[in-house]
PDB file of N, CA, C, O and CB in Angstrom:
ATOM      1  N   MET A   1      40.479 -21.066  49.030  1.00  0.00           N
ATOM      2  CA  MET A   1      40.345 -22.489  48.850  1.00  0.00           C
ATOM      3  C   MET A   1      38.888 -22.856  49.146  1.00  0.00           C
ATOM      4  O   MET A   1      38.300 -22.384  50.118  1.00  0.00           O
ATOM      5  CB  MET A   1      41.341 -23.275  49.767  1.00  0.00           C
ATOM      6  N   LYS A   2      38.333 -23.691  48.302  1.00  0.00           N
ATOM      7  CA  LYS A   2      36.964 -24.146  48.507  1.00  0.00           C
ATOM      8  C   LYS A   2      36.978 -25.555  49.077  1.00  0.00           C
ATOM      9  O   LYS A   2      37.729 -26.419  48.624  1.00  0.00           O
ATOM     10  CB  LYS A   2      36.162 -24.100  47.188  1.00  0.00           C
ATOM     11  N   LEU A   3      36.135 -25.769  50.078  1.00  0.00           N
ATOM     12  CA  LEU A   3      35.998 -27.067  50.710  1.00  0.00           C
ATOM     13  C   LEU A   3      34.561 -27.541  50.614  1.00  0.00           C
ATOM     14  O   LEU A   3      33.628 -26.739  50.644  1.00  0.00           O
ATOM     15  CB  LEU A   3      36.450 -27.010  52.170  1.00  0.00           C
ATOM     16  N   SER A   4      34.395 -28.819  50.499  1.00  0.00           N
ATOM     17  CA  SER A   4      33.081 -29.424  50.581  1.00  0.00           C
ATOM     18  C   SER A   4      33.059 -30.250  51.861  1.00  0.00           C
ATOM     19  O   SER A   4      33.782 -31.239  51.973  1.00  0.00           O
ATOM     20  CB  SER A   4      32.758 -30.299  49.311  1.00  0.00           C
ATOM     21  N   LEU A   5      32.241 -29.853  52.817  1.00  0.00           N
ATOM     22  CA  LEU A   5      32.096 -30.601  54.059  1.00  0.00           C
ATOM     23  C   LEU A   5      31.095 -31.712  53.790  1.00  0.00           C
ATOM     24  O   LEU A   5      29.938 -31.446  53.465  1.00  0.00           O
ATOM     25  CB  LEU A   5      31.633 -29.678  55.252  1.00  0.00           C
ATOM     26  N   LEU A   6      31.538 -32.954  53.926  1.00  0.00           N
ATOM     27  CA  LEU A   6      30.738 -34.088  53.494  1.00  0.00           C
ATOM     28  C   LEU A   6      29.847 -34.659  54.585  1.00  0.00           C
ATOM     29  O   LEU A   6      28.668 -34.925  54.351  1.00  0.00           O
ATOM     30  CB  LEU A   6      31.631 -35.157  52.981  1.00  0.00           C
ATOM     31  N   SER A   7      30.402 -34.848  55.773  1.00  0.00           N
ATOM     32  CA  SER A   7      29.624 -35.437  56.867  1.00  0.00           C
ATOM     33  C   SER A   7      30.366 -35.230  58.175  1.00  0.00           C
ATOM     34  O   SER A   7      31.537 -34.853  58.197  1.00  0.00           O
ATOM     35  CB  SER A   7      29.362 -36.949  56.621  1.00  0.00           C
ATOM     36  N   CYS A   8      29.659 -35.485  59.255  1.00  0.00           N
ATOM     37  CA  CYS A   8      30.257 -35.426  60.588  1.00  0.00           C
ATOM     38  C   CYS A   8      30.168 -36.817  61.183  1.00  0.00           C
ATOM     39  O   CYS A   8      29.073 -37.344  61.378  1.00  0.00           O
ATOM     40  CB  CYS A   8      29.543 -34.365  61.505  1.00  0.00           C
ATOM     41  N   GLU A   9      31.313 -37.414  61.470  1.00  0.00           N
ATOM     42  CA  GLU A   9      31.365 -38.794  61.943  1.00  0.00           C
ATOM     43  C   GLU A   9      31.383 -38.903  63.469  1.00  0.00           C
ATOM     44  O   GLU A   9      31.548 -40.003  63.995  1.00  0.00           O
ATOM     45  CB  GLU A   9      32.582 -39.478  61.375  1.00  0.00           C
ATOM     46  N   SER A  10      31.224 -37.825  64.172  1.00  0.00           N
ATOM     47  CA  SER A  10      31.219 -37.840  65.629  1.00  0.00           C
ATOM     48  C   SER A  10      29.961 -38.537  66.138  1.00  0.00           C
ATOM     49  O   SER A  10      28.884 -38.378  65.565  1.00  0.00           O
ATOM     50  CB  SER A  10      31.309 -36.406  66.190  1.00  0.00           C
ATOM     51  N   GLN A  11      30.100 -39.313  67.217  1.00  0.00           N
ATOM     52  CA  GLN A  11      28.944 -40.001  67.767  1.00  0.00           C
ATOM     53  C   GLN A  11      27.947 -39.024  68.369  1.00  0.00           C
ATOM     54  O   GLN A  11      26.736 -39.231  68.280  1.00  0.00           O
ATOM     55  CB  GLN A  11      29.381 -41.005  68.812  1.00  0.00           C
ATOM     56  N   ARG A  12      28.450 -37.969  68.976  1.00  0.00           N
ATOM     57  CA  ARG A  12      27.597 -36.913  69.538  1.00  0.00           C
ATOM     58  C   ARG A  12      28.092 -35.562  69.039  1.00  0.00           C
ATOM     59  O   ARG A  12      28.828 -34.871  69.743  1.00  0.00           O
ATOM     60  CB  ARG A  12      27.595 -36.957  71.103  1.00  0.00           C
ATOM     61  N   PRO A  13      27.696 -35.187  67.842  1.00  0.00           N
ATOM     62  CA  PRO A  13      28.185 -33.911  67.301  1.00  0.00           C
ATOM     63  C   PRO A  13      27.628 -32.721  68.083  1.00  0.00           C
ATOM     64  O   PRO A  13      26.440 -32.676  68.403  1.00  0.00           O
ATOM     65  CB  PRO A  13      27.807 -33.782  65.816  1.00  0.00           C
ATOM     66  N   ASP A  14      28.489 -31.776  68.381  1.00  0.00           N
ATOM     67  CA  ASP A  14      28.114 -30.554  69.085  1.00  0.00           C
ATOM     68  C   ASP A  14      27.744 -29.505  68.036  1.00  0.00           C
ATOM     69  O   ASP A  14      28.617 -28.879  67.434  1.00  0.00           O
ATOM     70  CB  ASP A  14      29.278 -30.047  70.017  1.00  0.00           C
ATOM     71  N   GLN A  15      26.446 -29.323  67.829  1.00  0.00           N
ATOM     72  CA  GLN A  15      25.967 -28.450  66.764  1.00  0.00           C
ATOM     73  C   GLN A  15      26.470 -27.019  66.936  1.00  0.00           C
ATOM     74  O   GLN A  15      26.836 -26.368  65.958  1.00  0.00           O
ATOM     75  CB  GLN A  15      24.447 -28.463  66.721  1.00  0.00           C
ATOM     76  N   ARG A  16      26.488 -26.539  68.149  1.00  0.00           N
ATOM     77  CA  ARG A  16      26.951 -25.165  68.389  1.00  0.00           C
ATOM     78  C   ARG A  16      28.443 -25.018  68.078  1.00  0.00           C
ATOM     79  O   ARG A  16      28.860 -24.019  67.491  1.00  0.00           O
ATOM     80  CB  ARG A  16      26.676 -24.757  69.848  1.00  0.00           C
ATOM     81  N   GLU A  17      29.238 -26.000  68.468  1.00  0.00           N
ATOM     82  CA  GLU A  17      30.678 -25.945  68.208  1.00  0.00           C
ATOM     83  C   GLU A  17      30.973 -26.029  66.706  1.00  0.00           C
ATOM     84  O   GLU A  17      31.868 -25.345  66.209  1.00  0.00           O
ATOM     85  CB  GLU A  17      31.397 -27.083  68.951  1.00  0.00           C
ATOM     86  N   ILE A  18      30.225 -26.863  65.993  1.00  0.00           N
ATOM     87  CA  ILE A  18      30.407 -26.961  64.548  1.00  0.00           C
ATOM     88  C   ILE A  18      30.030 -25.640  63.879  1.00  0.00           C
ATOM     89  O   ILE A  18      30.748 -25.166  62.999  1.00  0.00           O
ATOM     90  CB  ILE A  18      29.564 -28.120  63.970  1.00  0.00           C
ATOM     91  N   ALA A  19      28.917 -25.048  64.288  1.00  0.00           N
ATOM     92  CA  ALA A  19      28.488 -23.767  63.721  1.00  0.00           C
ATOM     93  C   ALA A  19      29.526 -22.678  63.996  1.00  0.00           C
ATOM     94  O   ALA A  19      29.836 -21.881  63.111  1.00  0.00           O
ATOM     95  CB  ALA A  19      27.116 -23.355  64.296  1.00  0.00           C
ATOM     96  N   ASN A  20      30.057 -22.641  65.203  1.00  0.00           N
ATOM     97  CA  ASN A  20      31.093 -21.655  65.534  1.00  0.00           C
ATOM     98  C   ASN A  20      32.347 -21.871  64.691  1.00  0.00           C
ATOM     99  O   ASN A  20      32.984 -20.909  64.260  1.00  0.00           O
ATOM    100  CB  ASN A  20      31.445 -21.730  67.029  1.00  0.00           C
ATOM    101  N   CYS A  21      32.695 -23.126  64.459  1.00  0.00           N
ATOM    102  CA  CYS A  21      33.861 -23.437  63.640  1.00  0.00           C
ATOM    103  C   CYS A  21      33.643 -22.965  62.205  1.00  0.00           C
ATOM    104  O   CYS A  21      34.532 -22.349  61.617  1.00  0.00           O
ATOM    105  CB  CYS A  21      34.155 -24.949  63.670  1.00  0.00           C
ATOM    106  N   ILE A  22      32.482 -23.246  61.640  1.00  0.00           N
ATOM    107  CA  ILE A  22      32.192 -22.824  60.270  1.00  0.00           C
ATOM    108  C   ILE A  22      32.242 -21.302  60.162  1.00  0.00           C
ATOM    109  O   ILE A  22      32.787 -20.764  59.199  1.00  0.00           O
ATOM    110  CB  ILE A  22      30.811 -23.350  59.819  1.00  0.00           C
ATOM    111  N   THR A  23      31.678 -20.614  61.139  1.00  0.00           N
ATOM    112  CA  THR A  23      31.721 -19.152  61.134  1.00  0.00           C
ATOM    113  C   THR A  23      33.160 -18.649  61.213  1.00  0.00           C
ATOM    114  O   THR A  23      33.526 -17.696  60.525  1.00  0.00           O
ATOM    115  CB  THR A  23      30.898 -18.587  62.301  1.00  0.00           C
ATOM    116  N   GLY A  24      33.964 -19.280  62.040  1.00  0.00           N
ATOM    117  CA  GLY A  24      35.338 -18.836  62.232  1.00  0.00           C
ATOM    118  C   GLY A  24      36.259 -19.089  61.058  1.00  0.00           C
ATOM    119  O   GLY A  24      37.171 -18.301  60.807  1.00  0.00           O
ATOM    120  N   ILE A  25      36.039 -20.174  60.333  1.00  0.00           N
ATOM    121  CA  ILE A  25      36.972 -20.527  59.264  1.00  0.00           C
ATOM    122  C   ILE A  25      36.555 -20.019  57.890  1.00  0.00           C
ATOM    123  O   ILE A  25      37.398 -19.889  57.002  1.00  0.00           O
ATOM    124  CB  ILE A  25      37.128 -22.009  59.209  1.00  0.00           C
ATOM    125  N   SER A  26      35.280 -19.732  57.701  1.00  0.00           N
ATOM    126  CA  SER A  26      34.810 -19.345  56.374  1.00  0.00           C
ATOM    127  C   SER A  26      34.991 -17.854  56.134  1.00  0.00           C
ATOM    128  O   SER A  26      35.066 -17.056  57.068  1.00  0.00           O
ATOM    129  CB  SER A  26      33.346 -19.724  56.200  1.00  0.00           C
ATOM    130  N   LEU A  27      35.059 -17.505  54.861  1.00  0.00           N
ATOM    131  CA  LEU A  27      35.272 -16.112  54.492  1.00  0.00           C
ATOM    132  C   LEU A  27      33.993 -15.294  54.448  1.00  0.00           C
ATOM    133  O   LEU A  27      34.028 -14.087  54.688  1.00  0.00           O
ATOM    134  CB  LEU A  27      35.944 -16.044  53.167  1.00  0.00           C
ATOM    135  N   ASN A  28      32.874 -15.920  54.149  1.00  0.00           N
ATOM    136  CA  ASN A  28      31.670 -15.139  53.873  1.00  0.00           C
ATOM    137  C   ASN A  28      30.399 -15.714  54.497  1.00  0.00           C
ATOM    138  O   ASN A  28      29.316 -15.555  53.934  1.00  0.00           O
ATOM    139  CB  ASN A  28      31.482 -15.027  52.398  1.00  0.00           C
ATOM    140  N   ILE A  29      30.509 -16.371  55.638  1.00  0.00           N
ATOM    141  CA  ILE A  29      29.348 -16.976  56.282  1.00  0.00           C
ATOM    142  C   ILE A  29      29.178 -16.371  57.674  1.00  0.00           C
ATOM    143  O   ILE A  29      30.109 -16.359  58.480  1.00  0.00           O
ATOM    144  CB  ILE A  29      29.498 -18.524  56.364  1.00  0.00           C
ATOM    145  N   ASP A  30      27.960 -15.866  57.941  1.00  0.00           N
ATOM    146  CA  ASP A  30      27.681 -15.318  59.265  1.00  0.00           C
ATOM    147  C   ASP A  30      27.109 -16.412  60.173  1.00  0.00           C
ATOM    148  O   ASP A  30      26.914 -17.546  59.735  1.00  0.00           O
ATOM    149  CB  ASP A  30      26.696 -14.121  59.165  1.00  0.00           C
ATOM    150  N   GLN A  31      26.846 -16.074  61.422  1.00  0.00           N
ATOM    151  CA  GLN A  31      26.426 -17.045  62.422  1.00  0.00           C
ATOM    152  C   GLN A  31      25.091 -17.713  62.054  1.00  0.00           C
ATOM    153  O   GLN A  31      24.950 -18.926  62.209  1.00  0.00           O
ATOM    154  CB  GLN A  31      26.311 -16.367  63.782  1.00  0.00           C
ATOM    155  N   ALA A  32      24.120 -16.941  61.572  1.00  0.00           N
ATOM    156  CA  ALA A  32      22.808 -17.506  61.243  1.00  0.00           C
ATOM    157  C   ALA A  32      22.920 -18.524  60.107  1.00  0.00           C
ATOM    158  O   ALA A  32      22.331 -19.603  60.180  1.00  0.00           O
ATOM    159  CB  ALA A  32      21.824 -16.387  60.856  1.00  0.00           C
ATOM    160  N   LEU A  33      23.661 -18.190  59.077  1.00  0.00           N
ATOM    161  CA  LEU A  33      23.851 -19.116  57.966  1.00  0.00           C
ATOM    162  C   LEU A  33      24.659 -20.335  58.406  1.00  0.00           C
ATOM    163  O   LEU A  33      24.416 -21.450  57.944  1.00  0.00           O
ATOM    164  CB  LEU A  33      24.548 -18.410  56.795  1.00  0.00           C
ATOM    165  N   SER A  34      25.600 -20.120  59.281  1.00  0.00           N
ATOM    166  CA  SER A  34      26.413 -21.212  59.793  1.00  0.00           C
ATOM    167  C   SER A  34      25.563 -22.236  60.544  1.00  0.00           C
ATOM    168  O   SER A  34      25.778 -23.441  60.411  1.00  0.00           O
ATOM    169  CB  SER A  34      27.507 -20.668  60.704  1.00  0.00           C
ATOM    170  N   ILE A  35      24.613 -21.764  61.323  1.00  0.00           N
ATOM    171  CA  ILE A  35      23.723 -22.670  62.052  1.00  0.00           C
ATOM    172  C   ILE A  35      22.881 -23.481  61.069  1.00  0.00           C
ATOM    173  O   ILE A  35      22.683 -24.682  61.255  1.00  0.00           O
ATOM    174  CB  ILE A  35      22.809 -21.879  63.021  1.00  0.00           C
ATOM    175  N   GLU A  36      22.394 -22.827  60.035  1.00  0.00           N
ATOM    176  CA  GLU A  36      21.589 -23.506  59.019  1.00  0.00           C
ATOM    177  C   GLU A  36      22.429 -24.556  58.276  1.00  0.00           C
ATOM    178  O   GLU A  36      21.972 -25.679  58.060  1.00  0.00           O
ATOM    179  CB  GLU A  36      21.006 -22.477  58.019  1.00  0.00           C
ATOM    180  N   LEU A  37      23.649 -24.190  57.890  1.00  0.00           N
ATOM    181  CA  LEU A  37      24.526 -25.127  57.195  1.00  0.00           C
ATOM    182  C   LEU A  37      24.912 -26.311  58.074  1.00  0.00           C
ATOM    183  O   LEU A  37      25.055 -27.429  57.580  1.00  0.00           O
ATOM    184  CB  LEU A  37      25.776 -24.413  56.720  1.00  0.00           C
ATOM    185  N   THR A  38      25.080 -26.075  59.361  1.00  0.00           N
ATOM    186  CA  THR A  38      25.386 -27.152  60.293  1.00  0.00           C
ATOM    187  C   THR A  38      24.252 -28.166  60.328  1.00  0.00           C
ATOM    188  O   THR A  38      24.491 -29.373  60.360  1.00  0.00           O
ATOM    189  CB  THR A  38      25.643 -26.595  61.697  1.00  0.00           C
ATOM    190  N   GLY A  39      23.026 -27.676  60.321  1.00  0.00           N
ATOM    191  CA  GLY A  39      21.877 -28.572  60.281  1.00  0.00           C
ATOM    192  C   GLY A  39      21.891 -29.441  59.038  1.00  0.00           C
ATOM    193  O   GLY A  39      21.630 -30.642  59.115  1.00  0.00           O
ATOM    194  N   PHE A  40      22.193 -28.845  57.890  1.00  0.00           N
ATOM    195  CA  PHE A  40      22.288 -29.609  56.648  1.00  0.00           C
ATOM    196  C   PHE A  40      23.383 -30.669  56.737  1.00  0.00           C
ATOM    197  O   PHE A  40      23.190 -31.815  56.332  1.00  0.00           O
ATOM    198  CB  PHE A  40      22.555 -28.673  55.465  1.00  0.00           C
ATOM    199  N   LEU A  41      24.532 -30.267  57.272  1.00  0.00           N
ATOM    200  CA  LEU A  41      25.666 -31.182  57.395  1.00  0.00           C
ATOM    201  C   LEU A  41      25.318 -32.376  58.280  1.00  0.00           C
ATOM    202  O   LEU A  41      25.640 -33.517  57.948  1.00  0.00           O
ATOM    203  CB  LEU A  41      26.885 -30.447  57.960  1.00  0.00           C
ATOM    204  N   LEU A  42      24.666 -32.113  59.397  1.00  0.00           N
ATOM    205  CA  LEU A  42      24.322 -33.190  60.320  1.00  0.00           C
ATOM    206  C   LEU A  42      23.223 -34.099  59.776  1.00  0.00           C
ATOM    207  O   LEU A  42      23.087 -35.241  60.214  1.00  0.00           O
ATOM    208  CB  LEU A  42      23.892 -32.611  61.646  1.00  0.00           C
ATOM    209  N   GLU A  43      22.443 -33.596  58.826  1.00  0.00           N
ATOM    210  CA  GLU A  43      21.431 -34.427  58.167  1.00  0.00           C
ATOM    211  C   GLU A  43      22.040 -35.278  57.064  1.00  0.00           C
ATOM    212  O   GLU A  43      21.377 -36.171  56.537  1.00  0.00           O
ATOM    213  CB  GLU A  43      20.320 -33.554  57.592  1.00  0.00           C
ATOM    214  N   GLY A  44      23.308 -35.012  56.705  1.00  0.00           N
ATOM    215  CA  GLY A  44      23.991 -35.806  55.699  1.00  0.00           C
ATOM    216  C   GLY A  44      24.168 -35.137  54.362  1.00  0.00           C
ATOM    217  O   GLY A  44      24.678 -35.753  53.426  1.00  0.00           O
ATOM    218  N   ASP A  45      23.757 -33.882  54.246  1.00  0.00           N
ATOM    219  CA  ASP A  45      23.929 -33.147  52.996  1.00  0.00           C
ATOM    220  C   ASP A  45      25.286 -32.461  52.983  1.00  0.00           C
ATOM    221  O   ASP A  45      25.680 -31.879  53.994  1.00  0.00           O
ATOM    222  CB  ASP A  45      22.798 -32.113  52.805  1.00  0.00           C
ATOM    223  N   PRO A  46      26.014 -32.509  51.871  1.00  0.00           N
ATOM    224  CA  PRO A  46      27.303 -31.804  51.802  1.00  0.00           C
ATOM    225  C   PRO A  46      27.107 -30.292  51.797  1.00  0.00           C
ATOM    226  O   PRO A  46      26.103 -29.781  51.300  1.00  0.00           O
ATOM    227  CB  PRO A  46      28.084 -32.233  50.550  1.00  0.00           C
ATOM    228  N   VAL A  47      28.077 -29.594  52.354  1.00  0.00           N
ATOM    229  CA  VAL A  47      28.037 -28.139  52.466  1.00  0.00           C
ATOM    230  C   VAL A  47      29.333 -27.588  51.888  1.00  0.00           C
ATOM    231  O   VAL A  47      30.415 -28.048  52.253  1.00  0.00           O
ATOM    232  CB  VAL A  47      27.840 -27.680  53.953  1.00  0.00           C
ATOM    233  N   ASP A  48      29.240 -26.608  50.993  1.00  0.00           N
ATOM    234  CA  ASP A  48      30.414 -25.983  50.397  1.00  0.00           C
ATOM    235  C   ASP A  48      30.708 -24.660  51.085  1.00  0.00           C
ATOM    236  O   ASP A  48      29.819 -23.832  51.282  1.00  0.00           O
ATOM    237  CB  ASP A  48      30.211 -25.770  48.889  1.00  0.00           C
ATOM    238  N   ILE A  49      31.982 -24.475  51.449  1.00  0.00           N
ATOM    239  CA  ILE A  49      32.412 -23.218  52.063  1.00  0.00           C
ATOM    240  C   ILE A  49      33.720 -22.788  51.406  1.00  0.00           C
ATOM    241  O   ILE A  49      34.407 -23.587  50.769  1.00  0.00           O
ATOM    242  CB  ILE A  49      32.585 -23.370  53.618  1.00  0.00           C
ATOM    243  N   GLU A  50      34.048 -21.508  51.576  1.00  0.00           N
ATOM    244  CA  GLU A  50      35.311 -20.976  51.080  1.00  0.00           C
ATOM    245  C   GLU A  50      36.125 -20.486  52.270  1.00  0.00           C
ATOM    246  O   GLU A  50      35.612 -19.770  53.130  1.00  0.00           O
ATOM    247  CB  GLU A  50      35.078 -19.827  50.047  1.00  0.00           C
ATOM    248  N   VAL A  51      37.402 -20.877  52.314  1.00  0.00           N
ATOM    249  CA  VAL A  51      38.277 -20.489  53.417  1.00  0.00           C
ATOM    250  C   VAL A  51      39.513 -19.778  52.860  1.00  0.00           C
ATOM    251  O   VAL A  51      39.823 -19.883  51.674  1.00  0.00           O
ATOM    252  CB  VAL A  51      38.689 -21.732  54.260  1.00  0.00           C
ATOM    253  N   ASP A  52      40.200 -19.065  53.725  1.00  0.00           N
ATOM    254  CA  ASP A  52      41.414 -18.344  53.364  1.00  0.00           C
ATOM    255  C   ASP A  52      42.557 -19.341  53.145  1.00  0.00           C
ATOM    256  O   ASP A  52      42.785 -20.222  53.974  1.00  0.00           O
ATOM    257  CB  ASP A  52      41.787 -17.310  54.464  1.00  0.00           C
ATOM    258  N   ASP A  53      43.262 -19.199  52.039  1.00  0.00           N
ATOM    259  CA  ASP A  53      44.377 -20.102  51.738  1.00  0.00           C
ATOM    260  C   ASP A  53      45.488 -20.020  52.778  1.00  0.00           C
ATOM    261  O   ASP A  53      46.166 -21.013  53.044  1.00  0.00           O
ATOM    262  CB  ASP A  53      44.942 -19.789  50.367  1.00  0.00           C
ATOM    263  N   LYS A  54      45.675 -18.851  53.360  1.00  0.00           N
ATOM    264  CA  LYS A  54      46.767 -18.650  54.314  1.00  0.00           C
ATOM    265  C   LYS A  54      46.590 -19.465  55.586  1.00  0.00           C
ATOM    266  O   LYS A  54      47.575 -19.836  56.225  1.00  0.00           O
ATOM    267  CB  LYS A  54      46.880 -17.186  54.665  1.00  0.00           C
ATOM    268  N   SER A  55      45.341 -19.749  55.964  1.00  0.00           N
ATOM    269  CA  SER A  55      45.092 -20.491  57.206  1.00  0.00           C
ATOM    270  C   SER A  55      44.568 -21.891  56.935  1.00  0.00           C
ATOM    271  O   SER A  55      43.890 -22.472  57.782  1.00  0.00           O
ATOM    272  CB  SER A  55      44.103 -19.737  58.082  1.00  0.00           C
ATOM    273  N   SER A  56      44.871 -22.434  55.775  1.00  0.00           N
ATOM    274  CA  SER A  56      44.295 -23.721  55.380  1.00  0.00           C
ATOM    275  C   SER A  56      44.689 -24.866  56.316  1.00  0.00           C
ATOM    276  O   SER A  56      43.859 -25.732  56.594  1.00  0.00           O
ATOM    277  CB  SER A  56      44.720 -24.057  53.969  1.00  0.00           C
ATOM    278  N   SER A  57      45.912 -24.895  56.801  1.00  0.00           N
ATOM    279  CA  SER A  57      46.318 -25.996  57.681  1.00  0.00           C
ATOM    280  C   SER A  57      45.566 -25.966  59.009  1.00  0.00           C
ATOM    281  O   SER A  57      45.173 -27.018  59.515  1.00  0.00           O
ATOM    282  CB  SER A  57      47.824 -25.938  57.938  1.00  0.00           C
ATOM    283  N   SER A  58      45.360 -24.787  59.578  1.00  0.00           N
ATOM    284  CA  SER A  58      44.616 -24.712  60.836  1.00  0.00           C
ATOM    285  C   SER A  58      43.129 -25.002  60.617  1.00  0.00           C
ATOM    286  O   SER A  58      42.465 -25.550  61.496  1.00  0.00           O
ATOM    287  CB  SER A  58      44.795 -23.327  61.478  1.00  0.00           C
ATOM    288  N   VAL A  59      42.611 -24.633  59.447  1.00  0.00           N
ATOM    289  CA  VAL A  59      41.215 -24.926  59.112  1.00  0.00           C
ATOM    290  C   VAL A  59      41.006 -26.429  59.036  1.00  0.00           C
ATOM    291  O   VAL A  59      40.056 -26.956  59.615  1.00  0.00           O
ATOM    292  CB  VAL A  59      40.815 -24.260  57.777  1.00  0.00           C
ATOM    293  N   LEU A  60      41.882 -27.116  58.330  1.00  0.00           N
ATOM    294  CA  LEU A  60      41.756 -28.559  58.180  1.00  0.00           C
ATOM    295  C   LEU A  60      41.926 -29.273  59.519  1.00  0.00           C
ATOM    296  O   LEU A  60      41.263 -30.279  59.772  1.00  0.00           O
ATOM    297  CB  LEU A  60      42.780 -29.076  57.175  1.00  0.00           C
ATOM    298  N   ARG A  61      42.792 -28.770  60.359  1.00  0.00           N
ATOM    299  CA  ARG A  61      42.982 -29.347  61.685  1.00  0.00           C
ATOM    300  C   ARG A  61      41.727 -29.175  62.531  1.00  0.00           C
ATOM    301  O   ARG A  61      41.344 -30.094  63.255  1.00  0.00           O
ATOM    302  CB  ARG A  61      44.186 -28.703  62.383  1.00  0.00           C
ATOM    303  N   ALA A  62      41.080 -28.013  62.453  1.00  0.00           N
ATOM    304  CA  ALA A  62      39.849 -27.766  63.206  1.00  0.00           C
ATOM    305  C   ALA A  62      38.728 -28.701  62.749  1.00  0.00           C
ATOM    306  O   ALA A  62      37.954 -29.195  63.570  1.00  0.00           O
ATOM    307  CB  ALA A  62      39.410 -26.299  63.048  1.00  0.00           C
ATOM    308  N   LEU A  63      38.644 -28.940  61.446  1.00  0.00           N
ATOM    309  CA  LEU A  63      37.618 -29.842  60.924  1.00  0.00           C
ATOM    310  C   LEU A  63      37.866 -31.279  61.367  1.00  0.00           C
ATOM    311  O   LEU A  63      36.927 -31.993  61.720  1.00  0.00           O
ATOM    312  CB  LEU A  63      37.572 -29.768  59.399  1.00  0.00           C
ATOM    313  N   ARG A  64      39.116 -31.701  61.351  1.00  0.00           N
ATOM    314  CA  ARG A  64      39.438 -33.062  61.813  1.00  0.00           C
ATOM    315  C   ARG A  64      39.132 -33.217  63.298  1.00  0.00           C
ATOM    316  O   ARG A  64      38.675 -34.276  63.728  1.00  0.00           O
ATOM    317  CB  ARG A  64      40.923 -33.389  61.544  1.00  0.00           C
ATOM    318  N   LYS A  65      39.379 -32.177  64.080  1.00  0.00           N
ATOM    319  CA  LYS A  65      39.105 -32.226  65.520  1.00  0.00           C
ATOM    320  C   LYS A  65      37.616 -32.449  65.794  1.00  0.00           C
ATOM    321  O   LYS A  65      37.254 -33.106  66.769  1.00  0.00           O
ATOM    322  CB  LYS A  65      39.576 -30.929  66.196  1.00  0.00           C
ATOM    323  N   LEU A  66      36.755 -31.899  64.932  1.00  0.00           N
ATOM    324  CA  LEU A  66      35.308 -32.062  65.084  1.00  0.00           C
ATOM    325  C   LEU A  66      34.785 -33.295  64.342  1.00  0.00           C
ATOM    326  O   LEU A  66      33.573 -33.495  64.266  1.00  0.00           O
ATOM    327  CB  LEU A  66      34.588 -30.816  64.582  1.00  0.00           C
ATOM    328  N   SER A  67      35.672 -34.114  63.800  1.00  0.00           N
ATOM    329  CA  SER A  67      35.324 -35.337  63.055  1.00  0.00           C
ATOM    330  C   SER A  67      34.472 -35.043  61.834  1.00  0.00           C
ATOM    331  O   SER A  67      33.538 -35.782  61.523  1.00  0.00           O
ATOM    332  CB  SER A  67      34.588 -36.312  63.959  1.00  0.00           C
ATOM    333  N   ILE A  68      34.800 -33.955  61.142  1.00  0.00           N
ATOM    334  CA  ILE A  68      34.083 -33.582  59.929  1.00  0.00           C
ATOM    335  C   ILE A  68      34.899 -34.046  58.729  1.00  0.00           C
ATOM    336  O   ILE A  68      36.059 -33.667  58.568  1.00  0.00           O
ATOM    337  CB  ILE A  68      33.824 -32.040  59.871  1.00  0.00           C
ATOM    338  N   ASP A  69      34.280 -34.872  57.891  1.00  0.00           N
ATOM    339  CA  ASP A  69      34.918 -35.310  56.650  1.00  0.00           C
ATOM    340  C   ASP A  69      34.768 -34.198  55.625  1.00  0.00           C
ATOM    341  O   ASP A  69      33.708 -33.581  55.520  1.00  0.00           O
ATOM    342  CB  ASP A  69      34.296 -36.648  56.124  1.00  0.00           C
ATOM    343  N   TYR A  70      35.827 -33.942  54.871  1.00  0.00           N
ATOM    344  CA  TYR A  70      35.816 -32.857  53.895  1.00  0.00           C
ATOM    345  C   TYR A  70      36.531 -33.281  52.638  1.00  0.00           C
ATOM    346  O   TYR A  70      37.269 -34.266  52.626  1.00  0.00           O
ATOM    347  CB  TYR A  70      36.460 -31.596  54.470  1.00  0.00           C
ATOM    348  N   LYS A  71      36.305 -32.531  51.583  1.00  0.00           N
ATOM    349  CA  LYS A  71      37.000 -32.726  50.319  1.00  0.00           C
ATOM    350  C   LYS A  71      37.430 -31.345  49.830  1.00  0.00           C
ATOM    351  O   LYS A  71      36.639 -30.402  49.848  1.00  0.00           O
ATOM    352  CB  LYS A  71      36.091 -33.466  49.257  1.00  0.00           C
ATOM    353  N   ILE A  72      38.673 -31.232  49.396  1.00  0.00           N
ATOM    354  CA  ILE A  72      39.163 -29.968  48.855  1.00  0.00           C
ATOM    355  C   ILE A  72      38.705 -29.868  47.408  1.00  0.00           C
ATOM    356  O   ILE A  72      39.031 -30.719  46.580  1.00  0.00           O
ATOM    357  CB  ILE A  72      40.723 -29.862  48.963  1.00  0.00           C
ATOM    358  N   VAL A  73      37.944 -28.817  47.114  1.00  0.00           N
ATOM    359  CA  VAL A  73      37.405 -28.636  45.777  1.00  0.00           C
ATOM    360  C   VAL A  73      38.396 -27.865  44.910  1.00  0.00           C
ATOM    361  O   VAL A  73      38.638 -28.254  43.768  1.00  0.00           O
ATOM    362  CB  VAL A  73      36.054 -27.907  45.832  1.00  0.00           C
ATOM    363  N   GLU A  74      38.974 -26.778  45.428  1.00  0.00           N
ATOM    364  CA  GLU A  74      40.008 -26.034  44.718  1.00  0.00           C
ATOM    365  C   GLU A  74      41.048 -25.553  45.685  1.00  0.00           C
ATOM    366  O   GLU A  74      42.011 -24.901  45.281  1.00  0.00           O
ATOM    367  CB  GLU A  74      39.415 -24.858  43.954  1.00  0.00           C
TER     368      GLU A  74
END
């Protein structure tokens, strides 16, 4: 499943926690790329990631917990 992470609505976003979440839920993103993508997300740029369909409900729950707005692309 492909997701587009649109923005983070948290008043004080935890950059390290968001990066760890992206690394944990994505299929092909390592820690260094995750940190870079987190920076883009916090600046307001959308970020596309691919996640495993089998764990989609827990992935979406983790994103909501971090106040990350997302859109399901496929």
